[in-house]
C-alpha cells in the first residue's frame, strides 16, 4: 500500500481486550491519530492529505475516529476515510449477510459476536440471545430502524436467501451487560446526521461472503443520503479478511489482489 500509492503509512499499535476492553483500543487509536495530525510535517507529510484506513475492527476504529474528529477545529481536516469490510452496528445480527454467511470462514457469526462482546465487556457472554436481538430495548429498535433496516439493503443482496425473524422478548439483564454497544465509538452507524454529513470523502469495500457486508451497505446509504462522496467497491468473490492474504503466495486469492488494487487506486486519486 505504501509503495504503490507513494504514501507514508502509519500502523498504530493499541492495547487489546480482554485486558483492555472498550473503549481503550479505539481511544488509543484516536490518541495516535491526533498526535500524527498535529505533527505530520515532522514526518514529511502534508497535514491536509491524511486518510484514515482500517479493515474489519480496524475499519470500525477508523470510522469512529473520523466521526470524533469532525468537530475538532484545532486539527487539520482529514482528506478521506478508507473502510474495508468494517463492523458498524450492533442492532441487528440477523440481516441478510449475517444469515447467508454465518458459517463461512473466516468470520463465523457466532465467533464474530463473541469476539465483539469480549472487546466490549472484557468478559464471555452467551451470544445466542444477542443474535436474536434480546439485548435491544424496544425504544432503541424503534429509534434506529430508519438506519438499521433490511429495507435499506438492495434486493440483489437478498438473492442468496433471507428469512425475516420476529423480535424476541427484551432482556433487561442482558442489556445492562452490553448497553455500551449502542455508543457510536462501538457502533458508528448510529451517529447522528449532523456528524455524518461532515465526514470526508469515503472509500468503502464490501465482500459478498462476509457477515459484515450489510453493515457496509447500510453505511454507504447513510453517507450518500447526507451528501458524502462515496467510492464503493463490492467484491462478488470476496470474503472477510481477504486483504490479509495479499502477496501471501500460495494463499493469495484473486479478491485479495483486487482489494489492495482498489485501495491503492483510491489513495492515488486523492493526491493528484
Coordinates of C-alpha atoms in Angstrom, one line a residue:
X1 CA 0.0 0.0 0.0
X2 CA 2.8 2.4 0.9
X3 CA 4.9 1.5 -2.2
X4 CA 2.2 1.5 -4.8
X5 CA 0.4 4.7 -3.6
X6 CA 3.6 6.6 -2.7
X7 CA 2.2 7.2 0.8
X8 CA 3.5 7.3 4.3
X9 CA 1.7 4.6 6.2
X10 CA 1.5 4.7 10.0
X11 CA 0.4 1.5 11.6
X12 CA -1.0 2.1 15.1
X13 CA -0.4 -0.3 17.9
X14 CA -3.2 -0.3 20.5
X15 CA -4.0 -2.2 23.7
X16 CA -6.2 -5.3 23.4
X17 CA -9.2 -6.8 25.1
X18 CA -10.0 -8.6 27.3
X19 CA -7.3 -7.0 29.5
X20 CA -8.1 -3.6 28.0
X21 CA -11.7 -3.6 26.9
X22 CA -13.7 -0.9 25.0
X23 CA -13.2 2.0 24.7
X24 CA -9.5 1.7 25.4
X25 CA -8.4 0.3 22.0
X26 CA -10.3 2.9 19.9
X27 CA -9.1 5.7 22.3
X28 CA -5.5 4.6 21.8
X29 CA -6.0 4.8 18.0
X30 CA -7.6 8.3 18.4
X31 CA -4.7 9.5 20.5
X32 CA -2.2 8.3 17.9
X33 CA -4.2 9.9 15.1
X34 CA -4.4 13.3 16.9
X35 CA -0.7 13.2 17.6
X36 CA 0.1 12.5 14.0
X37 CA -2.2 15.2 12.7
X38 CA -0.5 17.7 14.9
X39 CA 3.0 16.6 13.9
X40 CA 2.5 15.4 10.3
X41 CA 5.1 17.8 8.9
X42 CA 7.8 16.3 11.1
X43 CA 7.2 13.0 9.2
X44 CA 7.3 14.8 5.8
X45 CA 3.5 14.6 5.4
X46 CA 1.2 17.3 4.2
X47 CA -1.3 17.6 7.1
X48 CA -4.1 18.3 4.6
X49 CA -3.5 15.0 2.8
X50 CA -4.1 12.4 5.5
X51 CA -6.5 9.5 5.2
X52 CA -7.6 7.1 7.9
X53 CA -7.6 3.5 6.8
X54 CA -8.8 0.3 8.6
X55 CA -10.1 -3.1 7.8
X56 CA -12.6 -5.2 9.9
X57 CA -12.5 -4.0 13.5
X58 CA -9.8 -1.5 12.3
X59 CA -12.5 -0.2 10.0
X60 CA -14.7 0.3 13.0
X61 CA -12.0 2.3 14.7
X62 CA -11.3 4.3 11.5
X63 CA -15.0 5.1 11.2
X64 CA -15.3 6.1 14.8
X65 CA -12.2 8.3 14.7
X66 CA -13.3 10.2 11.7
X67 CA -16.6 10.9 13.4
X68 CA -14.9 12.0 16.6
X69 CA -12.6 14.5 14.6
X70 CA -15.3 16.3 12.5
X71 CA -15.9 18.8 15.4
X72 CA -12.2 19.4 16.1
X73 CA -11.4 22.8 14.7
X74 CA -7.9 22.8 16.1
X75 CA -6.8 19.9 13.8
X76 CA -6.3 19.6 10.0
X77 CA -9.4 18.1 8.3
X78 CA -9.0 14.5 7.2
X79 CA -8.8 14.1 3.4
X80 CA -10.6 10.7 3.4
X81 CA -11.6 7.6 5.2
X82 CA -10.9 4.1 3.8
X83 CA -13.1 1.5 5.3
X84 CA -12.5 -2.2 4.3
X85 CA -15.4 -4.5 5.4
X86 CA -15.9 -2.7 8.7
X87 CA -18.1 -3.7 11.6
X88 CA -20.5 -0.8 12.2
X89 CA -23.7 -1.7 14.1
X90 CA -24.8 -3.8 17.0
X91 CA -28.6 -3.6 16.5
X92 CA -29.3 -6.4 14.1
X93 CA -27.2 -9.6 13.8
X94 CA -29.8 -11.2 11.6
X95 CA -29.5 -9.1 8.5
X96 CA -29.3 -11.0 5.2
X97 CA -25.5 -11.1 5.2
X98 CA -25.4 -12.4 8.7
X99 CA -27.8 -15.2 7.7
X100 CA -26.2 -16.0 4.4
X101 CA -22.6 -16.1 5.6
X102 CA -23.0 -17.3 9.2
X103 CA -20.9 -20.4 8.6
X104 CA -18.4 -19.1 6.0
X105 CA -14.8 -18.7 7.0
X106 CA -13.0 -16.7 8.3
X107 CA -15.6 -14.8 10.3
X108 CA -18.4 -17.0 11.5
X109 CA -21.3 -15.2 13.0
X110 CA -21.1 -16.7 16.5
X111 CA -17.4 -16.2 16.7
X112 CA -17.6 -12.6 15.5
X113 CA -20.2 -11.7 18.1
X114 CA -18.3 -13.5 20.8
X115 CA -15.2 -11.5 20.0
X116 CA -17.1 -8.3 19.8
X117 CA -18.7 -8.8 23.2
X118 CA -15.3 -9.7 24.7
X119 CA -13.9 -6.5 23.2
X120 CA -16.9 -4.6 24.7
X121 CA -17.0 -6.1 28.2
X122 CA -13.8 -8.0 28.8
X123 CA -16.0 -11.0 29.6
X124 CA -17.5 -14.0 27.9
X125 CA -21.2 -13.6 27.3
X126 CA -23.7 -16.0 25.8
X127 CA -24.1 -14.9 22.2
X128 CA -27.3 -16.7 21.3
X129 CA -29.8 -14.2 22.8
X130 CA -27.7 -11.4 21.3
X131 CA -28.0 -12.9 17.9
X132 CA -31.8 -12.9 18.4
X133 CA -31.8 -9.3 19.5
X134 CA -32.8 -9.7 23.1
X135 CA -30.3 -7.0 24.1
X136 CA -32.2 -4.3 22.2
X137 CA -34.8 -2.2 24.1
X138 CA -38.0 -1.6 22.1
X139 CA -37.5 2.2 22.0
X140 CA -33.9 1.7 20.7
X141 CA -35.2 -0.6 18.0
X142 CA -37.8 2.0 17.0
X143 CA -35.4 4.9 17.0
X144 CA -32.8 3.3 14.8
X145 CA -34.9 1.3 12.4
X146 CA -34.6 4.1 9.8
X147 CA -30.9 3.3 9.6
X148 CA -30.7 -0.4 10.5
X149 CA -33.3 -2.0 8.3
X150 CA -33.3 -4.7 5.7
X151 CA -35.4 -2.3 3.6
X152 CA -32.2 -0.2 3.1
X153 CA -30.3 -3.1 1.6
X154 CA -30.6 -3.5 -2.2
X155 CA -32.7 -6.5 -3.3
X156 CA -29.8 -8.1 -5.2
X157 CA -28.1 -8.8 -1.9
X158 CA -31.0 -10.8 -0.6
X159 CA -30.9 -13.2 -3.6
X160 CA -29.0 -15.9 -1.7
X161 CA -31.8 -16.1 0.8
X162 CA -33.2 -14.2 3.7
X163 CA -35.9 -15.1 6.2
X164 CA -37.2 -12.2 8.4
X165 CA -37.4 -13.2 12.1
X166 CA -39.7 -11.6 14.7
X167 CA -38.1 -9.8 17.6
X168 CA -37.6 -11.9 20.8
X169 CA -38.6 -10.5 24.2
X170 CA -36.3 -7.9 25.6
X171 CA -33.9 -8.9 28.4
X172 CA -33.1 -6.0 30.7
X173 CA -30.4 -8.1 32.4
X174 CA -28.6 -8.7 29.0
X175 CA -29.0 -5.1 28.0
X176 CA -27.3 -4.0 31.2
X177 CA -24.3 -6.2 30.4
X178 CA -23.9 -4.9 26.8
X179 CA -25.6 -1.5 26.8
X180 CA -22.4 0.3 25.7
X181 CA -22.8 -1.5 22.4
X182 CA -25.1 1.4 21.4
X183 CA -22.3 4.0 21.7
X184 CA -21.1 5.4 18.4
X185 CA -17.4 4.6 19.1
X186 CA -18.6 0.9 19.1
X187 CA -21.3 1.1 16.5
X188 CA -20.6 4.1 14.3
X189 CA -23.6 3.5 12.1
X190 CA -25.7 5.1 14.9
X191 CA -24.1 8.5 14.6
X192 CA -26.5 11.4 14.1
X193 CA -26.9 13.0 10.7
X194 CA -25.1 16.2 11.7
X195 CA -22.0 14.2 12.3
X196 CA -22.4 12.0 9.2
X197 CA -22.8 14.9 6.8
X198 CA -19.4 16.4 7.9
X199 CA -17.4 13.3 7.1
X200 CA -14.7 13.3 4.4
X201 CA -14.7 11.6 1.1
X202 CA -15.1 7.9 1.7
X203 CA -13.8 4.6 0.2
X204 CA -15.9 1.6 1.2
X205 CA -15.2 -2.0 0.3
X206 CA -17.6 -4.9 0.9
X207 CA -17.4 -8.6 0.2
X208 CA -20.2 -10.9 -0.8
X209 CA -19.2 -13.8 1.5
X210 CA -18.9 -11.7 4.7
X211 CA -21.3 -11.3 7.6
X212 CA -20.4 -7.6 7.7
X213 CA -21.4 -6.9 4.1
X214 CA -24.7 -5.3 5.0
X215 CA -23.1 -3.1 7.7
X216 CA -21.1 -1.5 4.8
X217 CA -24.1 -1.3 2.6
X218 CA -26.2 0.4 5.3
X219 CA -23.4 2.9 6.0
X220 CA -23.0 3.6 2.3
X221 CA -26.6 4.7 2.1
X222 CA -26.3 6.9 5.2
X223 CA -23.2 8.6 3.8
X224 CA -24.8 9.2 0.4
X225 CA -28.1 10.4 1.9
X226 CA -26.1 13.0 3.8
X227 CA -24.1 14.2 0.7
X228 CA -20.8 12.5 1.4
X229 CA -18.9 11.4 -1.7
X230 CA -18.5 7.6 -1.6
X231 CA -16.4 5.2 -3.8
X232 CA -17.9 1.8 -3.2
X233 CA -16.3 -1.5 -4.4
X234 CA -18.1 -4.8 -3.9
X235 CA -16.1 -8.0 -4.4
X236 CA -18.6 -10.7 -5.6
X237 CA -15.9 -13.4 -4.8
X238 CA -14.6 -11.7 -1.7
X239 CA -14.7 -12.9 1.9
X240 CA -13.8 -11.3 5.2
X241 CA -10.1 -10.7 5.8
X242 CA -9.3 -11.2 2.1
X243 CA -6.8 -8.3 2.0
X244 CA -4.7 -10.1 4.7
X245 CA -3.8 -12.7 2.0
X246 CA -2.4 -10.2 -0.4
X247 CA 1.0 -11.2 -1.7
X248 CA 0.9 -14.2 0.6
X249 CA 1.7 -16.8 -2.1
X250 CA 0.4 -19.5 -2.5
X251 CA -2.5 -18.4 -0.3
X252 CA -3.4 -15.2 -2.2
X253 CA -6.9 -15.1 -3.6
X254 CA -8.0 -13.1 -6.7
X255 CA -10.1 -11.0 -4.4
X256 CA -7.1 -10.2 -2.2
X257 CA -5.3 -8.5 -5.0
X258 CA -8.4 -6.8 -6.2
X259 CA -9.0 -5.4 -2.7
X260 CA -5.5 -4.0 -2.5
X261 CA -5.6 -2.6 -6.0
X262 CA -8.9 -0.8 -5.3
X263 CA -7.4 0.8 -2.1
X264 CA -4.2 1.9 -3.8
X265 CA -6.1 3.3 -6.8
X266 CA -8.3 5.4 -4.5
X267 CA -5.4 6.7 -2.4
X268 CA -3.5 7.7 -5.6
X269 CA -6.7 9.5 -6.8
X270 CA -6.7 11.7 -3.7
X271 CA -3.4 13.3 -4.2
X272 CA -3.2 14.1 -7.9

